[in-house]
mmCIF file of C-alpha atoms in Angstrom:
data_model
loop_
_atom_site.group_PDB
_atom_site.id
_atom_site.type_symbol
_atom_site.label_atom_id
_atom_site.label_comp_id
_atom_site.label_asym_id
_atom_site.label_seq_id
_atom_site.Cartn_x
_atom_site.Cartn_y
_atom_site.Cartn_z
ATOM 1 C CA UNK V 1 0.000 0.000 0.000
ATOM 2 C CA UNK V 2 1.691 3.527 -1.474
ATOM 3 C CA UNK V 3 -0.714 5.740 -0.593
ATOM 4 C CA UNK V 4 -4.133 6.450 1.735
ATOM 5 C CA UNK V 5 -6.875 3.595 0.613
ATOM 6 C CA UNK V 6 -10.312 4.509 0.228
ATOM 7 C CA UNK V 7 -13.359 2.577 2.298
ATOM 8 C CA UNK V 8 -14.567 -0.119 0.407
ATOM 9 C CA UNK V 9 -17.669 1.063 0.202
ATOM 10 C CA UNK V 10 -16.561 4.031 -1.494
ATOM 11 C CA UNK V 11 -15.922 7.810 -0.437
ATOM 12 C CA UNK V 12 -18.488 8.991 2.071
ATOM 13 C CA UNK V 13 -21.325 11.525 1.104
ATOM 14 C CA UNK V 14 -21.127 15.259 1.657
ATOM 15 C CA UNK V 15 -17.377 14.973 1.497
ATOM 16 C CA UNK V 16 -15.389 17.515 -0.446
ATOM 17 C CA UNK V 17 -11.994 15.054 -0.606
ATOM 18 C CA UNK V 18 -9.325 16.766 0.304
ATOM 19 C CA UNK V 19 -10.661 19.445 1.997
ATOM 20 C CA UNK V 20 -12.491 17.576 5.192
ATOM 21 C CA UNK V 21 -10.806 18.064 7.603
ATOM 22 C CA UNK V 22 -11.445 14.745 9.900
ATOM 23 C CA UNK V 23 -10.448 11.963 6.376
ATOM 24 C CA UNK V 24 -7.215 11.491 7.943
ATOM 25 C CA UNK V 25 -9.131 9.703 11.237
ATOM 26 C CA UNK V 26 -10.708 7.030 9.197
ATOM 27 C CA UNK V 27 -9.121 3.981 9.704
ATOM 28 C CA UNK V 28 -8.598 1.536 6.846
ATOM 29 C CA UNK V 29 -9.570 -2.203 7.436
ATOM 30 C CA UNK V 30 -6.006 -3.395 7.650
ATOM 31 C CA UNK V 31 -5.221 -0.991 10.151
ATOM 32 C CA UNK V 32 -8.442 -2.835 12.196
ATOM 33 C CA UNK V 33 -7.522 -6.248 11.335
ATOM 34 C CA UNK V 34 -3.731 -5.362 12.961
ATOM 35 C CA UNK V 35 -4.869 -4.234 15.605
ATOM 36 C CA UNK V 36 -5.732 -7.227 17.912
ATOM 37 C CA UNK V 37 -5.855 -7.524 21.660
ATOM 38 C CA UNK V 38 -3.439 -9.879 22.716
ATOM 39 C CA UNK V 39 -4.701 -11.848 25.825
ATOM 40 C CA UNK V 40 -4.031 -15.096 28.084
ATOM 41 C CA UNK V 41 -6.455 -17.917 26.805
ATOM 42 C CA UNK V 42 -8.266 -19.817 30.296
ATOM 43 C CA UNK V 43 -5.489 -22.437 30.466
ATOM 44 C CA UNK V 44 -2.619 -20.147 30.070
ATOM 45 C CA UNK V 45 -4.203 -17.878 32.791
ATOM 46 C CA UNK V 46 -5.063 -21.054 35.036
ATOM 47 C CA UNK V 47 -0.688 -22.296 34.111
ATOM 48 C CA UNK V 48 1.317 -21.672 37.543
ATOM 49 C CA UNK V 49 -1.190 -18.985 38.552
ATOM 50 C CA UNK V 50 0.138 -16.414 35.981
ATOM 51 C CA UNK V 51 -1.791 -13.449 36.236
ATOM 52 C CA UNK V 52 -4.121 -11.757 32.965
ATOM 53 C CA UNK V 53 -1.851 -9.150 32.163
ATOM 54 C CA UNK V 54 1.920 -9.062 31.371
ATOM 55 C CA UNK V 55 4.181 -7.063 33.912
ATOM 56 C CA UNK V 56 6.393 -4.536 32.272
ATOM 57 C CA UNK V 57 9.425 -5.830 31.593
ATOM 58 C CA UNK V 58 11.847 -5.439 34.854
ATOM 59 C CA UNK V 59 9.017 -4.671 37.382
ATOM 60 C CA UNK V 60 10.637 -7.542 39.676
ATOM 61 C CA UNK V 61 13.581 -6.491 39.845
ATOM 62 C CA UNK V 62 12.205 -3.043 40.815
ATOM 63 C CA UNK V 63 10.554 -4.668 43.461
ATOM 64 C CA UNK V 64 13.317 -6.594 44.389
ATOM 65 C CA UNK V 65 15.417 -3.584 44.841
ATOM 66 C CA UNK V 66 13.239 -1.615 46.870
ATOM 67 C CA UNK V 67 12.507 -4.518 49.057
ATOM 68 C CA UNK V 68 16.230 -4.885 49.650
ATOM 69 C CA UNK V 69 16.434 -1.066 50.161
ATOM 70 C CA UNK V 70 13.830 -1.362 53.098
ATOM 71 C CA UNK V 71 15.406 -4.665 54.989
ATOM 72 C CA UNK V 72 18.904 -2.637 54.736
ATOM 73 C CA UNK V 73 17.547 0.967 56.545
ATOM 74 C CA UNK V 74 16.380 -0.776 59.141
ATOM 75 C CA UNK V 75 19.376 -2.793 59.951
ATOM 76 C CA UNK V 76 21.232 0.271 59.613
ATOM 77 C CA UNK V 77 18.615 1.779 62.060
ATOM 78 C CA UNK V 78 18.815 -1.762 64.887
ATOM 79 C CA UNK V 79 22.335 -1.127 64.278
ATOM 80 C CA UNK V 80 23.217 2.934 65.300
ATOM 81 C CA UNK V 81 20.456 2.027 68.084
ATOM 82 C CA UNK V 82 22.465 -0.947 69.325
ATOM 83 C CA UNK V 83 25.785 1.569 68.979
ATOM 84 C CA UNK V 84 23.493 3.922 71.521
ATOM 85 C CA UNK V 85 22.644 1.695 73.788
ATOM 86 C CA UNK V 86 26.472 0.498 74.383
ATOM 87 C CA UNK V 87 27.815 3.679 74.393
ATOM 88 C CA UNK V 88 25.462 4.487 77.104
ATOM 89 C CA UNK V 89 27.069 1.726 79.335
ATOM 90 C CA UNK V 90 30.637 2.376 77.929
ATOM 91 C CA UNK V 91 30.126 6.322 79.423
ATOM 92 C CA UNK V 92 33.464 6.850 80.522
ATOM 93 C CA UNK V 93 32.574 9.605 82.817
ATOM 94 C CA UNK V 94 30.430 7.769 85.535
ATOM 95 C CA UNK V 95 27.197 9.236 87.322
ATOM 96 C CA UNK V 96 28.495 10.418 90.851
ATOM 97 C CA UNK V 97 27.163 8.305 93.634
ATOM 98 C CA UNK V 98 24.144 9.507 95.457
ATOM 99 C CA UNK V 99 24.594 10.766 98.903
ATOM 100 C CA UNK V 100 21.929 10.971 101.198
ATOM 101 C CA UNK V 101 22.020 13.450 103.913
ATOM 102 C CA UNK V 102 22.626 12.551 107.577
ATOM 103 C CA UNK V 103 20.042 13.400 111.146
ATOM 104 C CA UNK V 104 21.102 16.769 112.425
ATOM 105 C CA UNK V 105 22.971 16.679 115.883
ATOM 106 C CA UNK V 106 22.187 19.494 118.082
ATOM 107 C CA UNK V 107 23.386 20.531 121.759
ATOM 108 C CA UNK V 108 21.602 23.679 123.383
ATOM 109 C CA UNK V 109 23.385 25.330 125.859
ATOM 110 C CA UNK V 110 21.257 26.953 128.649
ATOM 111 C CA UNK V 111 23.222 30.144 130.077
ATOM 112 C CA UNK V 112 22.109 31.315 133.290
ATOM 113 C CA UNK V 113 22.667 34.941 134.818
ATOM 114 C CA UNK V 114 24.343 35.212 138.473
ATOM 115 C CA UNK V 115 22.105 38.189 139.603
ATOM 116 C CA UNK V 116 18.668 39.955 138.585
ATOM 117 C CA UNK V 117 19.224 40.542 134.759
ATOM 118 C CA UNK V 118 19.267 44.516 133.990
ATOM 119 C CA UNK V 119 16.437 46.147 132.051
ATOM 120 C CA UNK V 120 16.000 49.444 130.312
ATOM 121 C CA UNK V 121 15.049 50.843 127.357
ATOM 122 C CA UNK V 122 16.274 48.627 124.709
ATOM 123 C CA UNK V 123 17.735 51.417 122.403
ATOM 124 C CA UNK V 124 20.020 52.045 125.702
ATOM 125 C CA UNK V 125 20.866 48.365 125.947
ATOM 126 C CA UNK V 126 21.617 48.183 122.103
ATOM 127 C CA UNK V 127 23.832 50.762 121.908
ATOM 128 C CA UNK V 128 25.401 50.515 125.687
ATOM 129 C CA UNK V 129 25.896 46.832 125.754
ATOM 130 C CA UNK V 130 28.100 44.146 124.698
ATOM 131 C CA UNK V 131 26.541 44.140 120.964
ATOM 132 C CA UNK V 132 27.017 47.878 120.527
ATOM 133 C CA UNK V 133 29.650 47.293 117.947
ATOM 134 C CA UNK V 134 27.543 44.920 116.215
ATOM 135 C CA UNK V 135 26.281 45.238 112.932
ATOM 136 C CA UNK V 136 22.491 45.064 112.194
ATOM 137 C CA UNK V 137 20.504 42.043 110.839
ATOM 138 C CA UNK V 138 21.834 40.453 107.798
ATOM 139 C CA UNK V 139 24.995 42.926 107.385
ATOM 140 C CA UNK V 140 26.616 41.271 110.372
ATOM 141 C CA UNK V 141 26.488 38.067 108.086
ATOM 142 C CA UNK V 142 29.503 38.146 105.852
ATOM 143 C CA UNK V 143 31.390 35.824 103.831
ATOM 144 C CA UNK V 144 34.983 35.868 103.876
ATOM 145 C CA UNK V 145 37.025 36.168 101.158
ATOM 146 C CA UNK V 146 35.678 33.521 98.337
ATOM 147 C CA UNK V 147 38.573 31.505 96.287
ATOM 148 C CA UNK V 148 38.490 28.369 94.070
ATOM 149 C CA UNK V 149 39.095 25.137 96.008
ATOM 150 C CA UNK V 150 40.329 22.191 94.453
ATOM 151 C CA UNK V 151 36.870 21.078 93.160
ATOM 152 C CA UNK V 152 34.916 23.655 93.562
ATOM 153 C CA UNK V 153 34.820 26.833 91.275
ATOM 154 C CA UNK V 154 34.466 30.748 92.880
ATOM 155 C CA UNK V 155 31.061 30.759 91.347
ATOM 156 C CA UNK V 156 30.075 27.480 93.538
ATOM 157 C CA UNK V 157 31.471 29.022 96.564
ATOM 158 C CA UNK V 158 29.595 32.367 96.078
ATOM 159 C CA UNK V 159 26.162 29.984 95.808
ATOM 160 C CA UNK V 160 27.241 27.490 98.916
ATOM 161 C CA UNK V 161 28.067 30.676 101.021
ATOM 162 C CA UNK V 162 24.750 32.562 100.204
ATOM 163 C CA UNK V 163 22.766 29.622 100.880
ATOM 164 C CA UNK V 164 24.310 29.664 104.199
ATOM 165 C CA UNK V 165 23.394 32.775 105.002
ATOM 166 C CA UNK V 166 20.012 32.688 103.766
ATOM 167 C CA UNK V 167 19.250 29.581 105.936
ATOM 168 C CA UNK V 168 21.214 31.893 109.063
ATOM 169 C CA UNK V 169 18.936 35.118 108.407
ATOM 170 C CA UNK V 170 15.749 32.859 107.639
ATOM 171 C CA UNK V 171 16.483 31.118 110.921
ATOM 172 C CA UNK V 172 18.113 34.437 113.189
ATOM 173 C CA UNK V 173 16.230 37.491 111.948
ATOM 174 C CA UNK V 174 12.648 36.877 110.603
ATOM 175 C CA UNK V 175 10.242 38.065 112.869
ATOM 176 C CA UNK V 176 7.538 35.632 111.895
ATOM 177 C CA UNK V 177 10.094 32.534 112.585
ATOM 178 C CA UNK V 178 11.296 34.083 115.696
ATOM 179 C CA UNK V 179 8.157 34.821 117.421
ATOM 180 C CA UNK V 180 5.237 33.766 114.969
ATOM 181 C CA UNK V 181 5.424 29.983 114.882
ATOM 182 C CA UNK V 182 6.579 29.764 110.855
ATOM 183 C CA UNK V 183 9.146 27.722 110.041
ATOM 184 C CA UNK V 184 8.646 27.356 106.159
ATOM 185 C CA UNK V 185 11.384 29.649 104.639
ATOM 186 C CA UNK V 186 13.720 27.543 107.022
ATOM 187 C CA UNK V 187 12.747 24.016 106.170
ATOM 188 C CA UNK V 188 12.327 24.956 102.184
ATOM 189 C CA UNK V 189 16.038 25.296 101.874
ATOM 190 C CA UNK V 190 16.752 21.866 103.686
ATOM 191 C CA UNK V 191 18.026 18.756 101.519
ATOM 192 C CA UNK V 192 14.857 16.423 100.862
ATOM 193 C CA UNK V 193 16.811 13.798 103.460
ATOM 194 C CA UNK V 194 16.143 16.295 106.102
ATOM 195 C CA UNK V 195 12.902 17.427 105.624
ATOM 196 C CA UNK V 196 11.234 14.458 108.196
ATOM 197 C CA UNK V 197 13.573 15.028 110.720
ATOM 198 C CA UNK V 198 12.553 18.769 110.467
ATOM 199 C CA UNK V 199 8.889 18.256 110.292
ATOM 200 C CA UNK V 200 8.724 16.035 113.805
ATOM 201 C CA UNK V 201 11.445 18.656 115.383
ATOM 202 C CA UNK V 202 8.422 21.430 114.929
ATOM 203 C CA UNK V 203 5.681 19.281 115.659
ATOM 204 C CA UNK V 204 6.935 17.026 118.208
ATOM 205 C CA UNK V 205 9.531 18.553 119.374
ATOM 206 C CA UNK V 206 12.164 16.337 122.098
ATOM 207 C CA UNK V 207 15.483 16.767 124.050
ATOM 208 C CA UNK V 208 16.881 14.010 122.567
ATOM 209 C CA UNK V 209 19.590 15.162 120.216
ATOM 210 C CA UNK V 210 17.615 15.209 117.125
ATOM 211 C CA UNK V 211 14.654 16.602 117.529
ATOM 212 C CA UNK V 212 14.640 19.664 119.037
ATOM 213 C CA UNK V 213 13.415 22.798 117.515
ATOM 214 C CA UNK V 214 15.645 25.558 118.454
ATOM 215 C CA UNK V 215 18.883 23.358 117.346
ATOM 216 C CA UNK V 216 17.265 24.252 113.817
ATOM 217 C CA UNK V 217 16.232 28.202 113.936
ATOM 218 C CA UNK V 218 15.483 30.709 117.355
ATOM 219 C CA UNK V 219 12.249 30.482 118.315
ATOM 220 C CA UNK V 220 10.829 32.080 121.614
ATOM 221 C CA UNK V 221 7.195 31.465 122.804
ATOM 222 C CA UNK V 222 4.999 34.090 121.713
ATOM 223 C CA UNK V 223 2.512 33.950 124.900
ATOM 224 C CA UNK V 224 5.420 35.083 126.693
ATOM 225 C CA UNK V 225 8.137 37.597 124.838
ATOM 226 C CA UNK V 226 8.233 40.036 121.579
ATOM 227 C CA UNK V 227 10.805 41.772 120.436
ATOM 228 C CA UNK V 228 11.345 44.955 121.855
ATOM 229 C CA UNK V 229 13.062 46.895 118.723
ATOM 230 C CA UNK V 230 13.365 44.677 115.471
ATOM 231 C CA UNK V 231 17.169 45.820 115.342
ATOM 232 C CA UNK V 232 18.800 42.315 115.732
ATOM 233 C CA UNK V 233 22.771 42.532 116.517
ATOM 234 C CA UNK V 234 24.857 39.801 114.730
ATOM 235 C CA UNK V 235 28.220 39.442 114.865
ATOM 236 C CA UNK V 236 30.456 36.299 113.652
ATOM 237 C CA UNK V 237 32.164 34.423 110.923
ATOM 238 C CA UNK V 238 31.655 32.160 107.933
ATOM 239 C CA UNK V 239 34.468 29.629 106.787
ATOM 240 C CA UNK V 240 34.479 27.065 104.070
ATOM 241 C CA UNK V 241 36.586 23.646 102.748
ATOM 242 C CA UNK V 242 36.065 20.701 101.014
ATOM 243 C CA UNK V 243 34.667 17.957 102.719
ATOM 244 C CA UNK V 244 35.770 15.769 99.819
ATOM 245 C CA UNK V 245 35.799 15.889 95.938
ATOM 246 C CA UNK V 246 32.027 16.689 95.471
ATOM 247 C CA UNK V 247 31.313 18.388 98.695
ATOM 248 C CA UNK V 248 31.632 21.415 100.296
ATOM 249 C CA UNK V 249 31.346 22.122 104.102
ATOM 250 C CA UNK V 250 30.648 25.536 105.386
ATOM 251 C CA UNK V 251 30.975 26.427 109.156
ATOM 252 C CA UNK V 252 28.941 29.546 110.994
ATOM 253 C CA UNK V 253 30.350 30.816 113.916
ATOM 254 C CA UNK V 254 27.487 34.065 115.195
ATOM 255 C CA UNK V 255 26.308 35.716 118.054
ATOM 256 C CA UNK V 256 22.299 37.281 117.660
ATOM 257 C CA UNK V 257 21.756 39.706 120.134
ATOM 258 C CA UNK V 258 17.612 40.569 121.210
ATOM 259 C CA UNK V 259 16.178 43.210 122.511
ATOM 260 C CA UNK V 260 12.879 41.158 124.364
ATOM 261 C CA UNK V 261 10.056 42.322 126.570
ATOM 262 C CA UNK V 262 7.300 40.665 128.243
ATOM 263 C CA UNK V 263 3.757 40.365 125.857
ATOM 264 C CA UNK V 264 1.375 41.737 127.894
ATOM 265 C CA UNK V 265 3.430 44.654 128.612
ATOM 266 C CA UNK V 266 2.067 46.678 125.632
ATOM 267 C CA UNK V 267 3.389 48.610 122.603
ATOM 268 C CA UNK V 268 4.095 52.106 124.357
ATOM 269 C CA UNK V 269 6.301 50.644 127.405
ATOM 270 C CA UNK V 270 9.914 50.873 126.238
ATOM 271 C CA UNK V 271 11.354 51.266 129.625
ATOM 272 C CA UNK V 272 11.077 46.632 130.314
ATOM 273 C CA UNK V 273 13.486 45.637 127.667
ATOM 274 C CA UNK V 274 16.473 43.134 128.055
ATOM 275 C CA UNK V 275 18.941 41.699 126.116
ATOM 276 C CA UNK V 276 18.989 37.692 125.199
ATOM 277 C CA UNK V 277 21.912 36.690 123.271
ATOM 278 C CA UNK V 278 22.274 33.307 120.904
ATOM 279 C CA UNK V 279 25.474 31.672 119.962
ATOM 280 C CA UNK V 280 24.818 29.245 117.341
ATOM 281 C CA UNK V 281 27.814 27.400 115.504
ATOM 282 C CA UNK V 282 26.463 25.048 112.658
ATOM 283 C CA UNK V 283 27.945 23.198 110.316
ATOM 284 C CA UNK V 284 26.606 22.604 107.036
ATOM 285 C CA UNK V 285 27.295 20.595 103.926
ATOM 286 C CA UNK V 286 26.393 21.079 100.322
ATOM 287 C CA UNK V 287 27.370 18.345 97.439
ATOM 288 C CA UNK V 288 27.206 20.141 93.599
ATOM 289 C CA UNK V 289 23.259 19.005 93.579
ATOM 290 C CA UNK V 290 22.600 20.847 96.563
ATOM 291 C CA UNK V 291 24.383 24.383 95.597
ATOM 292 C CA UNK V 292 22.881 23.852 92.533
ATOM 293 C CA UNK V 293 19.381 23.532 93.814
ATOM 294 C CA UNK V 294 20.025 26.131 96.721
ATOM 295 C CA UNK V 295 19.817 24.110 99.518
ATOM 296 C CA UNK V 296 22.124 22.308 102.416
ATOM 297 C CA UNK V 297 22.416 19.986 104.865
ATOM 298 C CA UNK V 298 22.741 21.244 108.392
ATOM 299 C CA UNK V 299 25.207 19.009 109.956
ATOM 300 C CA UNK V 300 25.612 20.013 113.860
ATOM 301 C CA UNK V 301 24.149 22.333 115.581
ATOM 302 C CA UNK V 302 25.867 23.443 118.974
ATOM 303 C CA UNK V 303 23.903 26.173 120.880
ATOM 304 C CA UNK V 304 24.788 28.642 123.799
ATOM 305 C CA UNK V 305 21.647 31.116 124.888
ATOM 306 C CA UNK V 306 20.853 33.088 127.787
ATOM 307 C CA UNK V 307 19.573 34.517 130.360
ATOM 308 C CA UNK V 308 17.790 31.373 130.502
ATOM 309 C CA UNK V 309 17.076 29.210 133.900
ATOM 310 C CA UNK V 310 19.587 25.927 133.568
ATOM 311 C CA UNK V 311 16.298 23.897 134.677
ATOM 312 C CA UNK V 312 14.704 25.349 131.546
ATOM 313 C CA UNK V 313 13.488 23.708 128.627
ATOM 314 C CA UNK V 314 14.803 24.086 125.053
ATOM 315 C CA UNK V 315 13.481 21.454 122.771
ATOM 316 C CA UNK V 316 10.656 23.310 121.444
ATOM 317 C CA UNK V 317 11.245 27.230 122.636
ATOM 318 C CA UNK V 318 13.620 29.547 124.150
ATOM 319 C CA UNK V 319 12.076 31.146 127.513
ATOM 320 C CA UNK V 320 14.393 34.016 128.263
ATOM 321 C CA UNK V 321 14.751 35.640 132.225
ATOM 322 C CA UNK V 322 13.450 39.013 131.325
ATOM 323 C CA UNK V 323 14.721 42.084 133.486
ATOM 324 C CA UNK V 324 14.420 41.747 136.724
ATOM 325 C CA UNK V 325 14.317 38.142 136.992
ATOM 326 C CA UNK V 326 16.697 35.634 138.609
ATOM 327 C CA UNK V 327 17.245 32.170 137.399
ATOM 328 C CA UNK V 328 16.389 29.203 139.586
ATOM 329 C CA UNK V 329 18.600 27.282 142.018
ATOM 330 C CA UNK V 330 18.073 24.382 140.224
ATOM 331 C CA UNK V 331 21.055 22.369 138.514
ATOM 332 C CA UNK V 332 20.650 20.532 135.056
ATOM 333 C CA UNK V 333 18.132 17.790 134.940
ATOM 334 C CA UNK V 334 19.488 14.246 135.630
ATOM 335 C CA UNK V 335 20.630 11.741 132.864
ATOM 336 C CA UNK V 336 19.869 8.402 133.318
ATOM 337 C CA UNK V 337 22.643 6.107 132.337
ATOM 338 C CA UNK V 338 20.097 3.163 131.352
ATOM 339 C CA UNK V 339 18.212 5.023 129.394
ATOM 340 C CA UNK V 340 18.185 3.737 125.181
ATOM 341 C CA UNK V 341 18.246 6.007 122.509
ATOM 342 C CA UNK V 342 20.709 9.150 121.945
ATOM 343 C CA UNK V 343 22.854 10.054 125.814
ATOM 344 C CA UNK V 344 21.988 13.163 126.703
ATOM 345 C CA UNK V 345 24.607 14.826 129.484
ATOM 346 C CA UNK V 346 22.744 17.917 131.268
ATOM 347 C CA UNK V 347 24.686 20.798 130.109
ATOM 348 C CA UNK V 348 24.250 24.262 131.548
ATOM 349 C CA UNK V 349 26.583 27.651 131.857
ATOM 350 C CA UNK V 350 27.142 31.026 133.423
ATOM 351 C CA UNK V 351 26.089 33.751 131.409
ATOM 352 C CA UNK V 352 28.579 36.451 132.334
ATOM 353 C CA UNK V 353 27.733 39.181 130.409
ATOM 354 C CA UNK V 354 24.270 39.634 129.892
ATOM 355 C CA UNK V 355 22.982 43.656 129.831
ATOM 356 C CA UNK V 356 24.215 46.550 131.174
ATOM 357 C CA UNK V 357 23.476 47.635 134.506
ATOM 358 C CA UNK V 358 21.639 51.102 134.004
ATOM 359 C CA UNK V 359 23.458 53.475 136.166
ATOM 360 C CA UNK V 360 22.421 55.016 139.297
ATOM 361 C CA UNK V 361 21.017 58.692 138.552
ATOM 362 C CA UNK V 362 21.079 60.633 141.850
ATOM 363 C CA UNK V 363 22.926 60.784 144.826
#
């Protein structure tokens, strides 16, 4: 065939040859009779289960690949997970071993006056007496000079010491702790270990070593005393050293001077003041968790306060001798040497410097 073929029934009607525009879509018969579908008969579709259509030519391979692809990612994946997992235990810097704070030990000192203790106004007795060159609330709380240790950086120090003295003017100098019962800002920076021992040595307070209340903060009965002026005198020291590679001890060493009066004396009467003084030396220790969390561990706490009666007791609150009073004639109460549980020894000193005696106007 040379050139387009004609139907064989002959040209269509209406046509104007050449120029229609849709003769070049007719399709001669042998263009029809060449054009056969090519399809599985029943038994060659039934043969080995072959399926009714022919894949394309290298569509198993494709599938082959990709399958291969698939199983490889997610060995590689099992196998950077497994690399994980033994680097993990391979960590060649080890976690630092836990270490769980221990009871606090306190001893509280009674002081007792030899004569009548003095009373006067207490802006007289603060600037007159023995605290005169004192500084005022938390200024007479300072750190010494703060240098690296072998462990510890300057920056670590700074944090350790002003823990310290926040737990020291929590415990010293707020009003509310002193004389209204709260003890929250003080037991908030306490290590977790702590906290129980705390919690029973303000609600069940005992003289047993470990439980009592004023080893932990000063605390006088409200029924009885207020402050006379809120001008607390402080005077002491701070130290610091390691206590080993990941902790650092810090030791307070301060003297709290109060102006007190009696309650029921009344807001107007500033002539019934007295001085109490408090010694406290503590000893605190703070691993990298702790100065990092602003907290401590308060280690020992040894206690010296008076005017107070040596027959007195100091487990739950200080009762200061207010002016004019004279402490008892009773000794320390008696230890029993059978007794279980933490010894006790009945421990009580001479205060010998207490106010100043107001002098004499007149002849």
């Amino acid at each position: 065939m040379t050139g387009r073929g004609e139907p064989p029934e002959g040209p269509p009607e209406n046509t104007s040859g050449g120029e229609d525009e849709y003769r070049s879509l007719v399709f001669d018969e042998s263009f029809v009779r060449a054009a056969r579908l090519q399809e599985f008969s029943a038994v060659e579709r039934m043969g080995d289960h072959a399926r009714a259509v022919r894949s394309l030519p290298g569509g198993r391979s494709v599938r082959r690949h990709r399958s291969r692809a698939g199983i490889a990612l997610v060995l590689l994946i099992a196998l950077a997970f497994a690399a994980a997992v033994y680097m993990g235990f391979r960590n060649p810097y080890p976690a630092p071993v836990g270490r769980r704070a221990e009871p606090l030990r306190t001893d509280v000192v009674p002081l007792a006056p030899r004569g009548p203790v003095p009373g006067a106004a207490a802006e007289a007795l603060l600037a007159d007496g023995p605290a005169a060159g004192h500084r005022t609330g938390a200024a007479g709380i300072n750190f010494p000079a703060v240098r690296r240790t072998k462990n510890f950086s300057d920056g670590q120090v700074t944090i350790a010491l002003a823990t310290v003295k926040d737990y020291l003017v929590n415990s010293s100098l707020d009003p509310d702790v002193l004389t209204g019962g709260v003890v929250r800002p003080v037991g908030r920076l306490l290590d977790p270990d702590q906290t129980a021992q705390f919690d029973r040595s303000m609600d069940s307070p005992a003289d047993d070593g470990e439980h009592s209340a004023t080893g932990w903060l000063v605390r006088f009965d409200p029924a009885a005393v207020e402050l006379a002026d809120p001008d607390i005198r402080v005077s002491g020291t701070l130290s610091y050293a390691e206590a080993g590679s990941d902790t650092l001890e810090v030791v307070s060493d301060h003297t709290f001077t109060y102006a007190l009066r009696p309650a029921a004396q009344g807001p107007h009467r500033t002539d019934g003041a007295s001085l109490f003084t408090v010694r406290r030396v503590l000893h605190f220790l703070l691993d990298r968790e702790d100065i990092r969390l602003h907290r401590l561990e308060v280690r020992t706490a040894y206690v010296q306060a008076g005017p107070l009666s040596c027959s007195a007791r100091t487990e739950r609150a200080l009762s200061p001798l207010l002016a004019g009073e004279r402490a008892d004639t009773r000794g320390p109460t008696g230890t029993d040497p059978y007794a279980t549980g933490v010894p006790r020894a009945g421990l009580c000193g001479a205060l010998a410097v207490s106010s100043p005696t107001p002098a004499r106007q007149g002849p």
